[in-house]
Short mmCIF file of C-alpha atoms and ligand atoms in Angstrom, two decimals:
data_model
loop_
_atom_site.label_atom_id
_atom_site.label_comp_id
_atom_site.label_asym_id
_atom_site.label_seq_id
_atom_site.Cartn_x
_atom_site.Cartn_y
_atom_site.Cartn_z
CA MET A 1 -71.07 -28.30 62.14
CA LEU A 2 -73.86 -27.85 59.61
CA ALA A 3 -73.10 -25.93 56.46
CA SER A 4 -75.19 -22.84 55.93
CA ALA A 5 -77.30 -22.96 52.78
CA GLY A 6 -75.75 -21.35 49.74
CA VAL A 7 -72.11 -21.87 50.66
CA ALA A 8 -70.44 -23.65 47.79
CA ARG A 9 -68.08 -26.42 48.86
CA PHE A 10 -64.89 -27.71 47.32
CA ILE A 11 -64.86 -31.50 47.68
CA THR A 12 -62.11 -33.80 46.44
CA PHE A 13 -62.10 -37.54 45.78
CA GLU A 14 -58.75 -39.23 46.33
CA GLY A 15 -57.26 -42.69 46.22
CA LEU A 16 -55.21 -45.10 44.15
CA ASP A 17 -55.94 -45.81 40.50
CA GLY A 18 -58.62 -48.50 40.73
CA SER A 19 -59.87 -47.35 44.15
CA GLY A 20 -63.35 -46.54 42.83
CA LYS A 21 -63.11 -42.79 43.47
CA SER A 22 -64.17 -41.83 39.96
CA THR A 23 -67.19 -44.15 40.02
CA HIS A 24 -68.32 -42.69 43.32
CA LEU A 25 -67.73 -39.15 42.16
CA GLU A 26 -70.03 -39.75 39.19
CA ARG A 27 -72.68 -41.29 41.44
CA ALA A 28 -72.52 -38.45 43.95
CA ALA A 29 -72.84 -35.93 41.12
CA ALA A 30 -75.87 -37.83 39.77
CA TRP A 31 -77.75 -37.81 43.05
CA LEU A 32 -76.91 -34.20 43.75
CA GLU A 33 -78.03 -33.14 40.26
CA ALA A 34 -81.26 -35.15 40.65
CA ALA A 35 -81.90 -33.14 43.81
CA ARG A 36 -81.16 -29.88 41.93
CA VAL A 37 -78.07 -29.14 43.96
CA PRO A 38 -75.74 -27.14 41.65
CA VAL A 39 -72.51 -29.08 41.14
CA LEU A 40 -69.51 -28.94 38.86
CA VAL A 41 -67.58 -32.14 38.18
CA THR A 42 -63.93 -31.86 37.22
CA ARG A 43 -60.64 -33.71 37.53
CA GLU A 44 -56.85 -33.56 37.75
CA PRO A 45 -54.56 -33.69 35.99
CA GLY A 46 -56.84 -32.07 33.45
CA GLY A 47 -59.93 -29.97 33.98
CA THR A 48 -58.97 -27.32 31.41
CA GLU A 49 -57.70 -27.43 27.84
CA LEU A 50 -54.19 -26.66 29.08
CA GLY A 51 -54.60 -29.25 31.84
CA ALA A 52 -55.66 -31.91 29.35
CA ALA A 53 -52.55 -31.19 27.28
CA ILE A 54 -50.38 -31.46 30.40
CA ARG A 55 -52.15 -34.70 31.33
CA GLY A 56 -51.20 -36.11 27.93
CA VAL A 57 -47.52 -35.30 28.50
CA PHE A 58 -47.70 -36.52 32.10
CA LEU A 59 -49.03 -39.98 31.18
CA ASP A 60 -47.09 -40.42 27.92
CA PRO A 61 -44.85 -43.52 28.07
CA ARG A 62 -42.29 -41.73 25.86
CA PHE A 63 -41.31 -39.72 28.94
CA ALA A 64 -40.55 -42.76 31.10
CA GLY A 65 -37.45 -41.11 32.58
CA MET A 66 -39.35 -38.10 33.98
CA ASP A 67 -38.02 -36.97 37.35
CA GLY A 68 -40.39 -36.62 40.33
CA THR A 69 -39.83 -32.86 40.54
CA VAL A 70 -40.68 -32.45 36.86
CA GLU A 71 -43.89 -34.37 37.54
CA LEU A 72 -44.55 -32.03 40.47
CA LEU A 73 -44.11 -28.92 38.33
CA LEU A 74 -46.38 -30.31 35.62
CA VAL A 75 -49.25 -31.21 37.95
CA PHE A 76 -49.04 -27.86 39.76
CA ALA A 77 -48.98 -25.93 36.49
CA ALA A 78 -52.18 -27.72 35.49
CA ARG A 79 -53.63 -27.16 38.98
CA ARG A 80 -53.08 -23.40 38.96
CA GLN A 81 -54.82 -23.04 35.63
CA HIS A 82 -57.61 -25.32 36.86
CA LEU A 83 -58.16 -23.20 39.98
CA LEU A 84 -58.13 -19.91 38.06
CA GLU A 85 -60.23 -21.02 35.13
CA VAL A 86 -62.67 -23.55 36.59
CA ILE A 87 -62.72 -24.24 40.33
CA GLU A 88 -62.74 -20.74 41.88
CA PRO A 89 -65.21 -19.28 39.35
CA ALA A 90 -67.63 -22.19 39.94
CA LEU A 91 -67.44 -21.77 43.72
CA ALA A 92 -67.91 -18.01 43.37
CA ALA A 93 -71.03 -18.70 41.30
CA GLY A 94 -72.44 -20.90 44.07
CA ARG A 95 -71.75 -24.32 42.55
CA HIS A 96 -70.28 -27.11 44.64
CA VAL A 97 -67.16 -28.52 43.03
CA LEU A 98 -66.54 -32.27 43.01
CA CYS A 99 -62.96 -32.79 41.91
CA ASP A 100 -61.33 -36.12 41.03
CA ARG A 101 -57.86 -35.72 42.64
CA PHE A 102 -56.13 -32.55 43.87
CA THR A 103 -52.99 -31.69 45.86
CA ASP A 104 -53.24 -34.75 48.14
CA SER A 105 -52.51 -36.86 45.04
CA THR A 106 -49.29 -34.91 44.61
CA TRP A 107 -48.25 -35.62 48.21
CA ALA A 108 -49.06 -39.30 47.71
CA TYR A 109 -47.63 -39.90 44.21
CA GLN A 110 -44.78 -37.40 43.89
CA GLY A 111 -44.04 -37.22 47.64
CA ALA A 112 -44.49 -40.74 49.04
CA GLY A 113 -44.25 -42.49 45.65
CA ARG A 114 -41.34 -40.67 43.97
CA GLY A 115 -39.63 -39.34 47.07
CA VAL A 116 -39.92 -35.58 46.40
CA ALA A 117 -39.31 -33.75 49.71
CA GLY A 118 -42.32 -32.33 51.55
CA GLN A 119 -40.66 -28.90 51.80
CA VAL A 120 -40.40 -28.77 48.01
CA ILE A 121 -44.06 -29.75 47.57
CA GLU A 122 -45.09 -27.10 50.09
CA ARG A 123 -43.09 -24.37 48.33
CA VAL A 124 -44.50 -25.16 44.91
CA ASP A 125 -48.00 -25.47 46.38
CA GLN A 126 -47.69 -21.99 47.90
CA LEU A 127 -46.50 -20.58 44.60
CA ALA A 128 -49.12 -22.30 42.45
CA THR A 129 -52.22 -22.26 44.65
CA GLY A 130 -51.43 -20.25 47.78
CA GLY A 131 -51.88 -23.52 49.69
CA ARG A 132 -55.50 -23.91 48.64
CA GLN A 133 -57.21 -26.79 50.46
CA PRO A 134 -60.53 -28.50 49.78
CA ASP A 135 -63.34 -28.24 52.33
CA ARG A 136 -63.63 -32.03 52.43
CA THR A 137 -61.59 -34.88 51.00
CA LEU A 138 -62.92 -38.42 50.64
CA LEU A 139 -60.12 -40.98 50.59
CA PHE A 140 -61.11 -44.29 48.96
CA ASP A 141 -58.77 -46.71 50.64
CA LEU A 142 -57.89 -50.28 49.73
CA PRO A 143 -54.71 -52.35 49.45
CA ALA A 144 -52.55 -51.56 46.43
CA ALA A 145 -52.74 -55.12 45.06
CA ALA A 146 -56.56 -54.99 45.10
CA ALA A 147 -56.62 -51.59 43.38
CA ARG A 148 -54.21 -52.92 40.80
CA ARG A 149 -56.53 -55.86 40.02
CA ARG A 150 -59.43 -53.48 39.45
CA GLY A 151 -57.43 -51.38 37.03
CA HIS A 152 -57.99 -47.90 35.69
CA SER A 153 -61.14 -45.98 35.03
CA PRO A 154 -62.83 -46.86 31.70
CA ALA A 155 -61.97 -43.39 30.36
CA ARG A 156 -58.28 -43.84 30.98
CA ARG A 157 -58.28 -47.36 29.53
CA ARG A 158 -59.95 -46.01 26.39
CA ASN A 159 -57.48 -43.21 25.93
CA ALA A 160 -54.20 -45.03 26.39
CA ALA A 161 -53.51 -48.74 26.19
CA VAL A 162 -50.56 -48.49 28.54
CA ASP A 163 -49.45 -45.26 30.20
CA ARG A 164 -46.42 -44.17 32.17
CA LEU A 165 -47.88 -44.87 35.60
CA ASP A 166 -48.89 -48.42 34.57
CA ALA A 167 -45.25 -49.38 34.57
CA GLU A 168 -44.91 -48.91 38.33
CA ALA A 169 -44.66 -51.89 40.68
CA VAL A 170 -47.11 -52.68 43.48
CA THR A 171 -44.48 -51.46 46.00
CA PHE A 172 -44.77 -47.97 44.45
CA TYR A 173 -48.55 -48.05 44.88
CA GLU A 174 -48.19 -49.28 48.48
CA ARG A 175 -46.07 -46.20 49.21
CA VAL A 176 -48.67 -44.03 47.51
CA ARG A 177 -51.45 -45.59 49.61
CA GLN A 178 -49.47 -44.92 52.77
CA GLY A 179 -48.88 -41.36 51.57
CA PHE A 180 -52.63 -40.81 51.34
CA LEU A 181 -53.20 -42.31 54.79
CA ASP A 182 -50.49 -40.04 56.25
CA ARG A 183 -52.14 -36.99 54.67
CA ALA A 184 -55.47 -38.04 56.17
CA ALA A 185 -53.91 -38.53 59.60
CA GLY A 186 -52.48 -35.00 59.40
CA ALA A 187 -55.85 -33.36 58.63
CA PRO A 188 -58.58 -35.49 60.26
CA GLU A 189 -61.15 -32.65 60.18
CA ARG A 190 -60.93 -32.41 56.39
CA PHE A 191 -60.57 -36.10 55.49
CA ARG A 192 -63.00 -38.99 55.59
CA ILE A 193 -61.41 -42.39 54.95
CA LEU A 194 -63.78 -44.80 53.20
CA ASP A 195 -63.07 -48.51 53.00
CA SER A 196 -63.23 -49.15 49.27
CA ALA A 197 -62.56 -52.90 49.34
CA GLY A 198 -66.23 -53.89 49.71
CA SER A 199 -69.27 -53.52 47.46
CA ILE A 200 -70.04 -50.37 45.48
CA ALA A 201 -73.34 -50.02 47.38
CA ALA A 202 -71.63 -50.12 50.78
CA THR A 203 -69.07 -47.53 49.73
CA GLU A 204 -71.78 -45.32 48.21
CA ALA A 205 -73.63 -45.29 51.53
CA ALA A 206 -70.39 -44.22 53.18
CA VAL A 207 -69.99 -41.42 50.63
CA ARG A 208 -73.45 -40.06 51.44
CA ALA A 209 -72.66 -40.17 55.15
CA ALA A 210 -69.32 -38.46 54.59
CA LEU A 211 -70.98 -35.53 52.79
CA ALA A 212 -74.12 -35.28 54.91
CA ASP A 213 -73.00 -32.34 57.04
CA LEU A 214 -71.68 -30.38 54.09
CA LEU A 215 -74.25 -30.57 51.31
CA PRO A 216 -77.97 -29.92 51.52
CA GLY A 217 -80.71 -32.55 51.70
CA PRO A 218 -79.92 -35.61 49.63
CA ALA A 219 -76.43 -36.15 50.91
CA GLY A 220 -77.87 -37.14 54.22
CA ALA A 221 -80.79 -39.11 52.81
P1 TYD B 1 -56.50 -40.37 37.18
O1 TYD B 1 -57.07 -39.54 36.09
O2 TYD B 1 -57.17 -40.28 38.50
O3 TYD B 1 -56.48 -41.89 36.69
P2 TYD B 1 -57.76 -42.78 36.43
O4 TYD B 1 -58.40 -42.24 35.19
O5 TYD B 1 -57.19 -44.15 36.25
O6 TYD B 1 -58.65 -42.68 37.64
O7 TYD B 1 -54.98 -39.98 37.42
C1 TYD B 1 -54.01 -40.09 36.43
C2 TYD B 1 -52.66 -40.37 37.07
O8 TYD B 1 -52.06 -39.17 37.51
C3 TYD B 1 -52.78 -41.27 38.29
O9 TYD B 1 -51.94 -42.41 38.10
C4 TYD B 1 -52.25 -40.43 39.42
C5 TYD B 1 -51.41 -39.39 38.74
N1 TYD B 1 -51.31 -38.10 39.50
C6 TYD B 1 -50.11 -37.78 40.11
O10 TYD B 1 -49.15 -38.57 40.07
N2 TYD B 1 -50.02 -36.58 40.78
C7 TYD B 1 -51.06 -35.70 40.86
O11 TYD B 1 -50.93 -34.62 41.49
C8 TYD B 1 -52.28 -36.04 40.21
C9 TYD B 1 -53.45 -35.10 40.26
C10 TYD B 1 -52.37 -37.27 39.53
#
């Protein structure tokens, strides 16, 4: 179905650390901005001043013993503030929102990765966001070992030499990858799975195709 002009869309970019999602989010934002499509770029955990502070706690290696449910409560606290302060106001003002990670990351990392029960995630999601879902989610998929070799985004490497999530084994990231794929299988109308193991150019073409029905003009070019 074609989107009617003027409807602002909430689009999330998901995948493992090193999957290329952040690179492709930046590129998509650049071509949309060049075409004068109003977009807001943001990310989780983070996106607000409070969210950035929570992100610092979340990634801090001093808190190595943090329980999965504590992680869950932290990311949803940041997410509620992010929705109230940034995401919903931007959409209401007619700007498309491109968000690096959202609740699917919580299902993958805290659910599949840490073993927090789905019922618990659902309850906290209802409380924090009312079950808010993106209009479209692009999942950048590749094997965990390959993502691991690519490493983190430059921004994250700059900010912390080693963070809490770095300490996890490849088996943890394989569970997380499967968690993302299970989420995608459960909502095929919302998700597009992009093979992220190939070249950046090939994946970028897939990103354009995956957004073509949702965003005006250039997405389909
Ligand atoms: P991110 O900023 O995407 O890392 P990078 O800069 O390397 O792309 O994400 C930071 C970490 O937070 C990442 O390891 C995944 C984790 N995370 C969760 O565990 N649960 C969540 O709900 C979110 C949003 C992120």
